[in-house]
Amino acid sequence: MFKSIALLGLLSLSFSSFAQEANYLTNKLMVKIKAGESLSETAHVKGVRNLFKNVYVVSTDNLYALEDDLKNDPAVIFFERSYTAPKQNIVQKGIVIETADKAGVGFNDPFASKVWSFLDSAAYGVSVNKAYANMTTQAQTTTIVAVVDTGVDYTHEDLKEVMWVNEKEIAGNKIDDDQNGYIDDVHGINTLSRDANGVASGNPMDTHSHGTHVSGTIAAKQNNGKGIAGIASNVKIMAVRAVPNDGDETDVNVVESYIYAAKNGAKLINCSFGKAVNEGGKIVSEAIDFIGTEYGTLVVAAAGNDSKNIDTNLTYPASYQNETLLVIAATASSGAMSSFSNFGLKNVDVAAPGSNIYSSVPGNRYASYSGTSMATPTTVGVLAEILSHYPKMSALQLKAHIMQTVTKVPSFATKMQSGGRIDLDRALNEQPPQL
């Protein structure tokens, strides 16, 4: 389904620059069959693995012959190729930023003052400082957030204490201790590295920087005297590597990442990637519905960086119509929408700071990146903090609450459904309904 995919943290790389020819794996096919049925035997099926419910990924030595076979199989509802993008050079540009006055004022982390999104709504931030100063409730539970991205530097000084740990797995013993299908998945999985049986590895180390930057915005350890502070105070990051350094991730890896995350307790999935063309595929969208219904997981997706209306210039997954999908536009420190940000009254839900966002990068370093990729984890950090205070909220309630408690911006009224920028202080102090 994902034809032209790239990370959305870049001003220099946009959907419109992608090649338009279809690219797909020739040894994999995703197949949905009727409930209670099984695939007919064929010489072209070399392996079958369940993704979720009655959706399978089939390994084959002849994609086209297998497709011909499946066209006549009465058990098959539909099948899809696993699309990928042309390889892209991902060059993220650091930007020199000025320290924002009073940003990060409540934290002892030395670079917290550079995270301008912590400022109050009047200064065009998301009121992180104000929320912590005025907090009237306590975080009750830890929120698990899956970052489906280029991986995460789980040894980073500002992230190692907030990494999700699979307590049932013994690190390094090369055994699937918890029998969940993955070996040594202590902090997550890497769908880009597989064994001879096609099983994803348990090492989601970031070899790029994008996923580590996203993770720091959400969850960098607060008040540890190092680096920055993340927005959420009681959160764990599950690292799921599905995005290569050149941005050519496949549909099957995206779906597997979503299912793994939800099954292992992630209530939020940060999705900072997308594509400009959909080949008519349904399985990624069906996976979002499945994890929302079965596990109460909300997928939060970047709107994209083409300055386009994605109601008419569709972008995926952002333009899917899933109820448990929240789509994010980016704003600048001026209060306006970022010049690169996509928008859409129908398909974009809220806005959040995404220009010049300072966060962690691999090797105990820090840098400033821009993009709807950065607005998305800003939103996820706010959502994670809300959910830790109100853990009984469903995915739909959480989505509705964050949209209802935005700071309204008149110029956003025709750009997104909520017409505003997210606000942590309002969201925490205006108790969600039905709780």
Short mmCIF file of C-alpha atoms in Angstrom, two decimals, residues 116 121 123-125 331-338 409 411-412 421:
data_model
loop_
_atom_site.label_atom_id
_atom_site.label_comp_id
_atom_site.label_asym_id
_atom_site.label_seq_id
_atom_site.Cartn_x
_atom_site.Cartn_y
_atom_site.Cartn_z
CA TRP A 116 9.90 26.24 22.68
CA SER A 121 -0.62 28.87 24.47
CA ALA A 123 3.31 32.13 23.30
CA TYR A 124 2.13 29.51 20.77
CA GLY A 125 3.34 26.46 22.66
CA THR A 331 2.95 25.05 13.61
CA ALA A 332 5.81 27.51 13.99
CA SER A 333 6.89 29.60 16.97
CA SER A 334 5.10 32.57 15.36
CA GLY A 335 1.79 30.80 16.01
CA ALA A 336 1.08 30.30 12.31
CA MET A 337 0.99 26.96 10.56
CA SER A 338 4.43 25.92 9.40
CA VAL A 409 -6.73 29.76 16.13
CA SER A 411 -6.84 30.99 10.70
CA PHE A 412 -6.98 27.24 11.42
CA ARG A 421 -3.42 23.83 18.51
#
